[in-house]
Coordinates of C-alpha atoms in Angstrom, one line a residue:
Chain Q
M1 CA -55.9 42.4 -10.5
V2 CA -53.4 45.1 -9.7
I3 CA -50.3 44.3 -10.7
E4 CA -49.4 41.5 -13.5
F5 CA -46.0 40.0 -12.7
H6 CA -43.0 39.4 -15.2
L7 CA -40.2 36.8 -15.3
D8 CA -37.2 37.8 -16.8
R9 CA -35.3 34.3 -16.9
G10 CA -31.7 34.1 -17.2
S11 CA -31.2 37.6 -16.1
G12 CA -29.1 36.4 -13.1
V13 CA -31.5 38.6 -10.7
A14 CA -33.1 36.3 -8.2
T15 CA -36.7 35.3 -9.1
Y16 CA -38.1 36.3 -5.8
L17 CA -35.9 39.8 -6.4
Q18 CA -37.6 40.4 -9.8
L19 CA -41.1 40.4 -7.9
V20 CA -40.3 42.3 -5.3
H21 CA -38.9 44.8 -7.7
Q22 CA -41.9 44.8 -9.6
V23 CA -44.1 45.6 -6.3
K24 CA -41.7 48.6 -5.6
Q25 CA -41.4 50.0 -9.3
A26 CA -45.7 49.8 -9.2
L27 CA -45.1 51.6 -5.8
R28 CA -43.3 54.3 -7.2
L29 CA -45.1 54.9 -10.0
G30 CA -48.8 54.9 -8.3
M31 CA -49.7 51.8 -10.2
L32 CA -50.1 50.3 -7.0
R33 CA -51.7 52.1 -3.8
P34 CA -52.1 51.3 0.2
G35 CA -55.3 48.9 0.4
D36 CA -54.6 47.6 -2.8
Q37 CA -54.4 43.3 -2.7
L38 CA -51.4 41.8 -4.5
P39 CA -52.1 38.3 -6.3
T40 CA -52.2 34.9 -4.5
A41 CA -49.4 32.8 -4.9
R42 CA -51.8 30.2 -6.6
E43 CA -52.6 33.5 -9.3
V44 CA -49.0 34.2 -9.9
V45 CA -48.1 30.7 -10.2
D46 CA -50.8 29.9 -12.6
K47 CA -49.6 32.5 -14.8
L48 CA -45.7 32.4 -14.6
A49 CA -45.1 28.7 -13.6
I50 CA -43.0 29.8 -10.9
N51 CA -42.8 27.9 -7.9
P52 CA -45.4 29.1 -5.1
N53 CA -42.3 29.1 -2.5
T54 CA -40.7 31.7 -4.6
V55 CA -44.0 34.2 -4.5
L56 CA -44.2 34.0 -0.7
K57 CA -40.5 34.7 0.0
A58 CA -41.2 38.0 -2.1
Y59 CA -44.5 38.8 0.0
R60 CA -42.3 37.6 3.0
E61 CA -39.5 40.6 2.0
L62 CA -42.0 43.0 1.0
E63 CA -43.8 42.3 4.5
R64 CA -40.0 42.9 6.6
E65 CA -39.8 46.3 4.5
G66 CA -42.9 47.1 6.1
L67 CA -44.3 48.0 2.4
V68 CA -47.1 45.5 2.6
V69 CA -49.0 43.6 5.1
G70 CA -50.2 39.7 4.9
R71 CA -53.7 38.8 6.0
P72 CA -53.8 35.3 6.8
G73 CA -56.6 33.7 4.8
L74 CA -57.3 37.0 3.2
G75 CA -54.4 38.0 1.5
T76 CA -51.6 40.0 1.1
F77 CA -52.1 44.3 0.9
I78 CA -50.1 46.8 0.4
K79 CA -49.4 48.9 3.5
R80 CA -47.8 51.8 2.6
T81 CA -46.3 53.4 -1.1
L82 CA -43.1 54.6 -1.7
G83 CA -40.4 57.3 -3.3
G84 CA -39.0 59.5 -1.3
A85 CA -39.8 62.9 -2.5
A86 CA -42.9 65.3 -3.3
P87 CA -44.7 65.1 -6.2
A88 CA -43.6 68.5 -7.3
E89 CA -39.9 67.6 -6.2
Y90 CA -40.4 64.1 -8.6
T91 CA -41.4 65.9 -11.1
R92 CA -38.5 68.6 -10.9
L93 CA -35.9 65.8 -11.2
R94 CA -38.0 63.9 -14.3
G95 CA -37.5 67.1 -16.1
E96 CA -33.6 67.8 -15.3
F97 CA -33.0 64.0 -16.2
T98 CA -35.1 64.3 -19.4
R99 CA -33.0 67.0 -20.6
W100 CA -29.9 65.3 -19.5
V101 CA -30.5 62.1 -21.4
R102 CA -31.5 65.0 -24.3
A103 CA -28.0 66.3 -24.1
C104 CA -26.8 62.4 -24.3
G105 CA -28.6 62.3 -27.3
E106 CA -26.9 65.1 -29.2
A107 CA -23.7 64.4 -27.8
G108 CA -23.9 61.0 -29.7
L109 CA -24.7 58.8 -27.2
D110 CA -27.7 56.2 -27.9
H111 CA -30.0 54.7 -25.1
E112 CA -27.2 51.5 -24.0
D113 CA -24.3 53.8 -24.0
V114 CA -27.1 56.0 -21.1
K115 CA -27.7 53.3 -19.1
A116 CA -24.2 52.1 -18.9
L117 CA -23.2 55.8 -17.8
V118 CA -26.2 55.8 -15.7
G119 CA -25.3 52.2 -14.3
S120 CA -21.6 53.1 -13.7
V121 CA -22.8 56.1 -11.7
L122 CA -24.9 54.5 -9.6
D123 CA -22.4 52.1 -8.9
E124 CA -19.9 54.3 -8.2
A125 CA -22.1 56.0 -6.0
S126 CA -22.8 53.6 -4.2
R127 CA -19.3 52.1 -3.4
R128 CA -18.6 55.5 -2.1
E129 CA -21.4 55.5 0.6
T130 CA -20.1 51.4 1.4
A131 CA -16.3 53.1 1.2
Chain M
M1 CA -58.8 31.1 -3.9
S2 CA -56.1 32.1 -1.1
G3 CA -52.7 29.9 -1.8
E4 CA -51.0 31.8 1.3
T5 CA -51.9 29.4 4.1
V6 CA -51.3 26.4 2.1
V7 CA -47.8 26.6 1.4
R8 CA -44.9 25.7 3.8
M9 CA -41.6 27.0 3.3
P10 CA -39.5 25.6 5.8
G11 CA -35.5 27.1 5.5
T12 CA -36.1 30.8 5.1
G13 CA -37.7 31.6 9.0
P14 CA -35.7 34.3 11.0
A15 CA -33.7 31.3 12.9
D16 CA -33.2 29.8 9.6
D17 CA -34.6 26.3 10.9
P18 CA -34.5 23.8 8.1
G19 CA -37.3 22.1 9.4
P20 CA -38.0 18.5 8.6
T21 CA -35.7 16.7 5.9
A22 CA -38.0 15.3 2.7
L23 CA -35.3 13.2 1.4
E24 CA -32.1 12.0 2.6
A25 CA -29.6 9.9 1.2
T26 CA -26.7 8.2 2.7
G27 CA -23.6 6.5 0.7
L28 CA -26.0 6.0 -1.9
S29 CA -23.8 3.7 -4.7
K30 CA -25.4 1.4 -7.9
S31 CA -23.6 -0.9 -9.9
Y32 CA -25.1 -2.7 -12.6
R33 CA -22.5 -5.5 -13.3
R34 CA -19.3 -4.2 -13.6
N35 CA -20.6 -0.7 -14.5
E36 CA -21.2 2.0 -11.3
A37 CA -24.0 4.0 -12.4
L38 CA -23.9 6.1 -8.8
R39 CA -21.0 6.1 -6.2
D40 CA -21.1 7.3 -2.6
C41 CA -24.2 9.8 -3.1
S42 CA -25.0 11.8 0.2
L43 CA -27.6 14.7 0.6
S44 CA -30.3 16.1 2.4
V45 CA -33.5 17.9 1.0
P46 CA -35.9 20.2 3.4
A47 CA -39.3 19.5 3.1
G48 CA -41.7 21.3 1.1
R49 CA -39.3 21.9 -1.9
V50 CA -39.0 21.8 -5.5
V51 CA -35.9 20.0 -6.0
A52 CA -34.5 20.1 -9.5
L53 CA -31.9 17.0 -10.2
V54 CA -29.9 17.8 -13.3
G55 CA -26.7 16.7 -15.3
P56 CA -25.8 15.3 -18.2
N57 CA -27.3 12.5 -20.2
G58 CA -25.9 9.3 -18.6
A59 CA -25.3 10.7 -15.0
G60 CA -27.1 8.7 -13.0
K61 CA -30.6 10.5 -12.7
S62 CA -32.8 7.9 -13.5
T63 CA -30.8 5.5 -11.1
F64 CA -31.1 8.3 -8.2
L65 CA -34.8 8.6 -8.6
K66 CA -35.6 4.6 -9.3
L67 CA -33.5 4.3 -5.9
V68 CA -35.4 7.1 -4.1
V69 CA -38.8 5.5 -4.8
G70 CA -37.9 1.9 -4.3
L71 CA -37.9 0.8 -7.8
L72 CA -34.2 -0.4 -7.3
E73 CA -32.3 -1.7 -4.6
P74 CA -28.8 0.2 -3.8
T75 CA -25.6 -1.9 -4.2
E76 CA -24.2 0.6 -1.0
G77 CA -26.1 3.1 1.4
S78 CA -30.0 4.3 1.6
V79 CA -32.9 6.1 1.3
K80 CA -35.0 7.9 3.8
V81 CA -38.5 9.7 3.1
L82 CA -39.7 12.3 5.4
G83 CA -37.0 9.8 8.0
E84 CA -38.1 6.7 7.6
P85 CA -36.8 4.1 4.8
L86 CA -39.1 2.9 2.4
R87 CA -41.3 -0.8 2.8
P88 CA -42.8 -2.4 0.0
E89 CA -46.3 -2.1 1.9
P90 CA -49.3 -0.2 0.4
E91 CA -49.0 2.7 3.5
S92 CA -45.4 2.9 2.8
M93 CA -45.2 3.3 -0.8
A94 CA -48.3 5.4 -0.4
R95 CA -45.8 8.0 0.7
V96 CA -44.2 8.1 -2.3
A97 CA -45.6 9.0 -5.9
F98 CA -43.5 8.5 -8.9
L99 CA -43.7 9.6 -12.6
A100 CA -41.4 7.4 -14.8
Q101 CA -40.1 9.1 -18.0
D102 CA -42.6 7.4 -20.7
K103 CA -45.8 8.4 -19.0
P104 CA -47.4 5.1 -18.7
L105 CA -51.2 5.1 -18.8
Y106 CA -53.5 3.2 -20.5
P107 CA -54.5 4.6 -24.2
G108 CA -57.4 2.6 -24.1
F109 CA -59.1 3.5 -21.1
T110 CA -60.7 7.0 -20.9
V111 CA -59.4 9.9 -18.3
A112 CA -62.3 8.9 -15.6
E113 CA -61.6 5.2 -16.1
T114 CA -58.1 6.1 -15.1
L115 CA -58.9 8.3 -12.5
R116 CA -60.8 5.4 -10.8
F117 CA -57.9 3.2 -11.4
G118 CA -56.0 5.7 -9.5
R119 CA -58.4 5.9 -6.6
I120 CA -58.6 1.7 -6.1
A121 CA -54.6 2.1 -6.4
N122 CA -54.3 4.4 -4.1
P123 CA -54.8 5.1 -0.2
R124 CA -54.8 8.6 0.3
W125 CA -56.6 9.4 -2.9
D126 CA -58.0 12.8 -3.7
Q127 CA -60.8 12.4 -6.0
D128 CA -61.6 16.2 -6.1
L129 CA -57.8 17.4 -6.8
A130 CA -57.9 15.0 -9.5
T131 CA -61.2 16.1 -11.1
G132 CA -60.9 19.6 -10.1
R133 CA -57.4 20.3 -11.9
L134 CA -58.4 18.2 -14.9
E135 CA -61.8 20.6 -15.1
E136 CA -59.6 23.9 -15.2
L137 CA -57.5 22.1 -18.1
G138 CA -59.9 21.5 -20.0
I139 CA -59.3 17.9 -20.7
P140 CA -63.0 15.7 -20.9
L141 CA -63.1 12.7 -18.8
N142 CA -64.6 11.1 -21.4
R143 CA -61.9 11.3 -23.5
K144 CA -59.6 8.2 -24.4
V145 CA -56.0 8.7 -23.1
G146 CA -54.7 7.2 -26.7
R147 CA -56.7 10.6 -28.2
L148 CA -55.2 13.3 -25.8
S149 CA -52.1 15.3 -27.0
G150 CA -48.8 14.9 -25.6
G151 CA -49.3 17.5 -23.4
Q152 CA -52.1 16.7 -22.5
R153 CA -51.4 13.2 -21.5
T154 CA -48.7 14.4 -19.5
Q155 CA -51.6 16.6 -17.5
V156 CA -53.1 13.6 -17.0
A157 CA -50.3 11.6 -15.6
L158 CA -48.9 14.3 -13.3
T159 CA -52.9 15.1 -11.9
L160 CA -52.7 11.3 -11.2
A161 CA -49.4 11.6 -9.1
I162 CA -50.5 14.6 -7.4
A163 CA -53.8 13.6 -6.5
K164 CA -52.0 10.6 -4.8
R165 CA -51.3 12.9 -2.1
A166 CA -47.8 11.5 -1.2
D167 CA -45.3 13.3 0.5
L168 CA -42.7 13.1 -2.2
L169 CA -43.6 13.5 -5.6
V170 CA -40.5 12.5 -8.1
L171 CA -40.9 13.3 -11.6
D172 CA -38.1 11.5 -13.9
E173 CA -37.7 14.1 -17.0
P174 CA -41.6 15.5 -17.0
L175 CA -41.1 18.1 -20.0
A176 CA -38.7 15.6 -22.1
D177 CA -40.5 15.1 -25.5
L178 CA -43.2 18.4 -24.9
D179 CA -43.0 21.7 -26.9
P180 CA -42.4 24.9 -25.7
L181 CA -45.9 25.8 -24.7
A182 CA -46.6 22.2 -23.2
R183 CA -43.4 22.6 -21.0
H184 CA -45.0 25.6 -20.2
D185 CA -48.3 24.6 -19.0
V186 CA -47.2 21.3 -17.3
L187 CA -44.8 23.7 -15.5
R188 CA -47.8 25.6 -14.0
G189 CA -49.6 22.5 -13.6
L190 CA -47.1 21.3 -11.4
M191 CA -46.5 24.6 -9.2
V192 CA -50.3 25.3 -9.1
G193 CA -50.4 21.6 -7.3
V194 CA -47.6 22.5 -5.1
A195 CA -49.7 25.7 -4.0
D196 CA -52.5 23.5 -3.6
T197 CA -50.9 20.3 -1.6
G198 CA -47.4 21.6 -0.2
V199 CA -45.9 18.4 -1.4
T200 CA -42.0 18.1 -2.0
V201 CA -41.3 17.5 -5.7
L202 CA -38.2 15.9 -7.1
F203 CA -37.6 15.9 -11.0
S204 CA -35.0 15.6 -13.3
S205 CA -34.6 17.5 -16.1
H206 CA -31.5 17.9 -18.7
V207 CA -33.0 21.2 -20.1
V208 CA -31.8 23.9 -17.4
S209 CA -33.0 27.1 -19.2
D210 CA -36.6 25.7 -17.7
L211 CA -35.8 25.6 -14.1
E212 CA -35.0 29.4 -13.6
G213 CA -38.0 30.4 -10.7
V214 CA -39.0 26.6 -11.1
C215 CA -37.1 24.6 -8.8
D216 CA -35.7 26.6 -5.3
W217 CA -33.7 23.6 -4.1
L218 CA -30.8 22.1 -6.8
V219 CA -28.9 18.6 -7.3
V220 CA -26.5 18.8 -9.9
L221 CA -25.2 14.9 -10.5
N222 CA -22.1 14.5 -13.1
G223 CA -20.2 11.7 -13.4
G224 CA -22.4 9.3 -10.8
R225 CA -21.5 11.8 -8.2
V226 CA -23.7 14.8 -6.6
Q227 CA -21.6 18.0 -7.2
L228 CA -23.7 20.4 -6.3
N229 CA -26.5 20.3 -3.5
G230 CA -28.4 23.5 -2.2
D231 CA -30.7 26.0 -1.9
V232 CA -30.9 27.9 -5.3
D233 CA -30.8 31.4 -4.0
R234 CA -28.3 30.9 -2.0
L235 CA -26.0 29.1 -4.8
L236 CA -27.0 31.5 -6.8
A237 CA -25.9 34.8 -4.2
G238 CA -22.5 32.9 -3.1
H239 CA -21.4 32.9 -7.0
R240 CA -20.6 35.9 -9.5
R241 CA -19.0 36.4 -12.6
L242 CA -15.9 38.8 -12.5
T243 CA -14.8 40.7 -15.5
G244 CA -11.9 43.4 -15.7
P245 CA -8.3 43.3 -17.5
A246 CA -6.9 40.2 -18.2
E247 CA -3.2 41.3 -16.5
G248 CA -5.5 41.6 -13.1
A249 CA -7.1 37.8 -13.4
G250 CA -4.1 36.1 -11.7
P251 CA -4.2 38.0 -8.1
L252 CA -8.3 37.5 -8.1
A253 CA -8.4 33.8 -9.2
E254 CA -5.8 33.3 -5.7
R255 CA -8.4 35.1 -3.6
F256 CA -11.5 33.6 -4.7
P257 CA -12.4 30.1 -6.2
V258 CA -13.1 29.6 -9.8
I259 CA -15.1 27.8 -11.6
A260 CA -15.1 29.1 -15.0
R261 CA -12.2 31.5 -17.0
S262 CA -12.2 32.9 -19.9
G263 CA -11.5 35.9 -21.9
T264 CA -9.0 37.6 -24.6
E265 CA -5.4 39.0 -24.0
R266 CA -7.4 42.0 -22.7
Q267 CA -10.2 40.9 -21.0
D268 CA -10.8 38.2 -18.2
T269 CA -14.0 36.8 -17.0
L270 CA -14.0 34.4 -14.1
L271 CA -17.0 32.7 -12.4
V272 CA -15.9 32.7 -8.9
Q273 CA -17.4 31.1 -5.8
A274 CA -18.1 35.1 -3.9
T275 CA -21.0 36.8 -2.2
E276 CA -19.9 40.7 -2.5
P277 CA -16.4 40.3 -3.4
L278 CA -14.5 43.9 -2.9
L279 CA -13.0 44.1 -6.6
P280 CA -10.1 46.9 -7.9
P281 CA -12.0 49.5 -10.1
E282 CA -11.3 48.4 -13.1
W283 CA -13.5 45.2 -12.0
T284 CA -16.7 44.5 -12.0
A285 CA -19.1 41.4 -10.4
H286 CA -22.4 40.6 -12.0
P287 CA -25.0 38.2 -10.9
V288 CA -25.0 34.9 -11.9
G289 CA -28.1 32.8 -14.0
L290 CA -29.1 29.3 -12.7
E291 CA -28.3 28.1 -16.8
E292 CA -24.8 29.9 -16.1
L293 CA -23.9 28.0 -12.7
V294 CA -24.8 24.9 -13.7
L295 CA -22.7 24.6 -16.9
A296 CA -19.7 25.6 -15.4
Y297 CA -20.1 23.3 -12.9
L298 CA -20.9 20.4 -15.1
R299 CA -18.0 21.6 -17.6
R300 CA -15.8 21.0 -14.0
P301 CA -16.4 17.7 -13.0
D302 CA -13.6 18.0 -10.5
A303 CA -15.0 21.3 -8.9
A304 CA -15.4 22.2 -5.8
V305 CA -18.6 21.0 -4.3
A306 CA -18.7 23.0 -0.7
V307 CA -20.6 25.9 -1.3
P308 CA -19.9 28.5 1.9
P309 CA -23.0 28.6 3.9
I310 CA -24.3 32.2 3.5
L311 CA -26.0 33.8 7.3
S312 CA -29.7 34.5 7.3
S313 CA -29.0 37.9 6.7
A314 CA -27.4 37.9 3.7
R315 CA -30.2 39.0 0.9

């Protein structure tokens, strides 16, 4: 199996969205590639003790976004990859971000402080986009 | 083995057609002498769902389940399973499977003998499904039921109920008196059963933390009444926890129905019915977990039941 799902119960994030996010994360990090098969609903259910409908809902959402394709009787397969930038660009941004995180540490911020700061900047950015 | 084609999920298609109704209760009431256990309960649940029936002890959960499977007669109202009332005939009773809270099995029977009993008693019996499940679970067929662990006994009882191949599987507190590991295993067994058969499941529980990701439909019974009834993702999407400075809470409480409110003199927290609220900048909205939502409603038996329907385009 190429991906193993995990569940954060009580996180407030809908279970199907947690599965969607984990597939997208794996796509962004190159852990999942086009042609890879996602586990069947039964396999996911047997491990996580979640509702099979939830797994199918996650896969339908991924299909709707054009990331996977369901082949009846065969399974669900990765169709395309994610990540807007070219690998070199990705490396450059990661480097800059690493330096920024280090600067945060030097300024006395711990990991939680940094996460809160990143979260609030992202919130503000999306609020500006929708405004 | 691919479970992809087996499971049906009505109610989430593009047209958002809820599909056939598995269970419909209309004006259901039940009184024991002068004690009213259930009062004017009406609800309907689409087929193919896993429904959690939640409520405090004494809320009427067991009474409701026994009315659904025909073990009790309602004082008023009626129940239909897939559009038809149950009749006391074998063919009609084969449409529902019921697992009582005490999981009644004969301790002197072996597992194989228990299955044979299931085969004789149930016209739709699926022997391959039953033996396949027990093999996967590693439960030996020649073992006496009385010598199994509590978790294994529950698995055998659950296998019996699933192999009955009913349209509606009703379980009364299937997780009570199991340790956390056995609870997880039993839930896995139940979910795999759903993946294999597509059966509609209705089960009661007073432990809400086990249900996240398991049920996709929630019914909250409180004081003999239906307080919440709906698709879990929609219920969660229709509620937000708002936090912000205390002085701003008043105006927000007027804009949204408030289910719970707490806070200090500086900060306020509101659990409200809202989807994507536009808030003053110093306020933030957080998603709400299933347990948090249920507890908030249980503390407010008077809280409005009506949750605004969310359009199918909402994610």
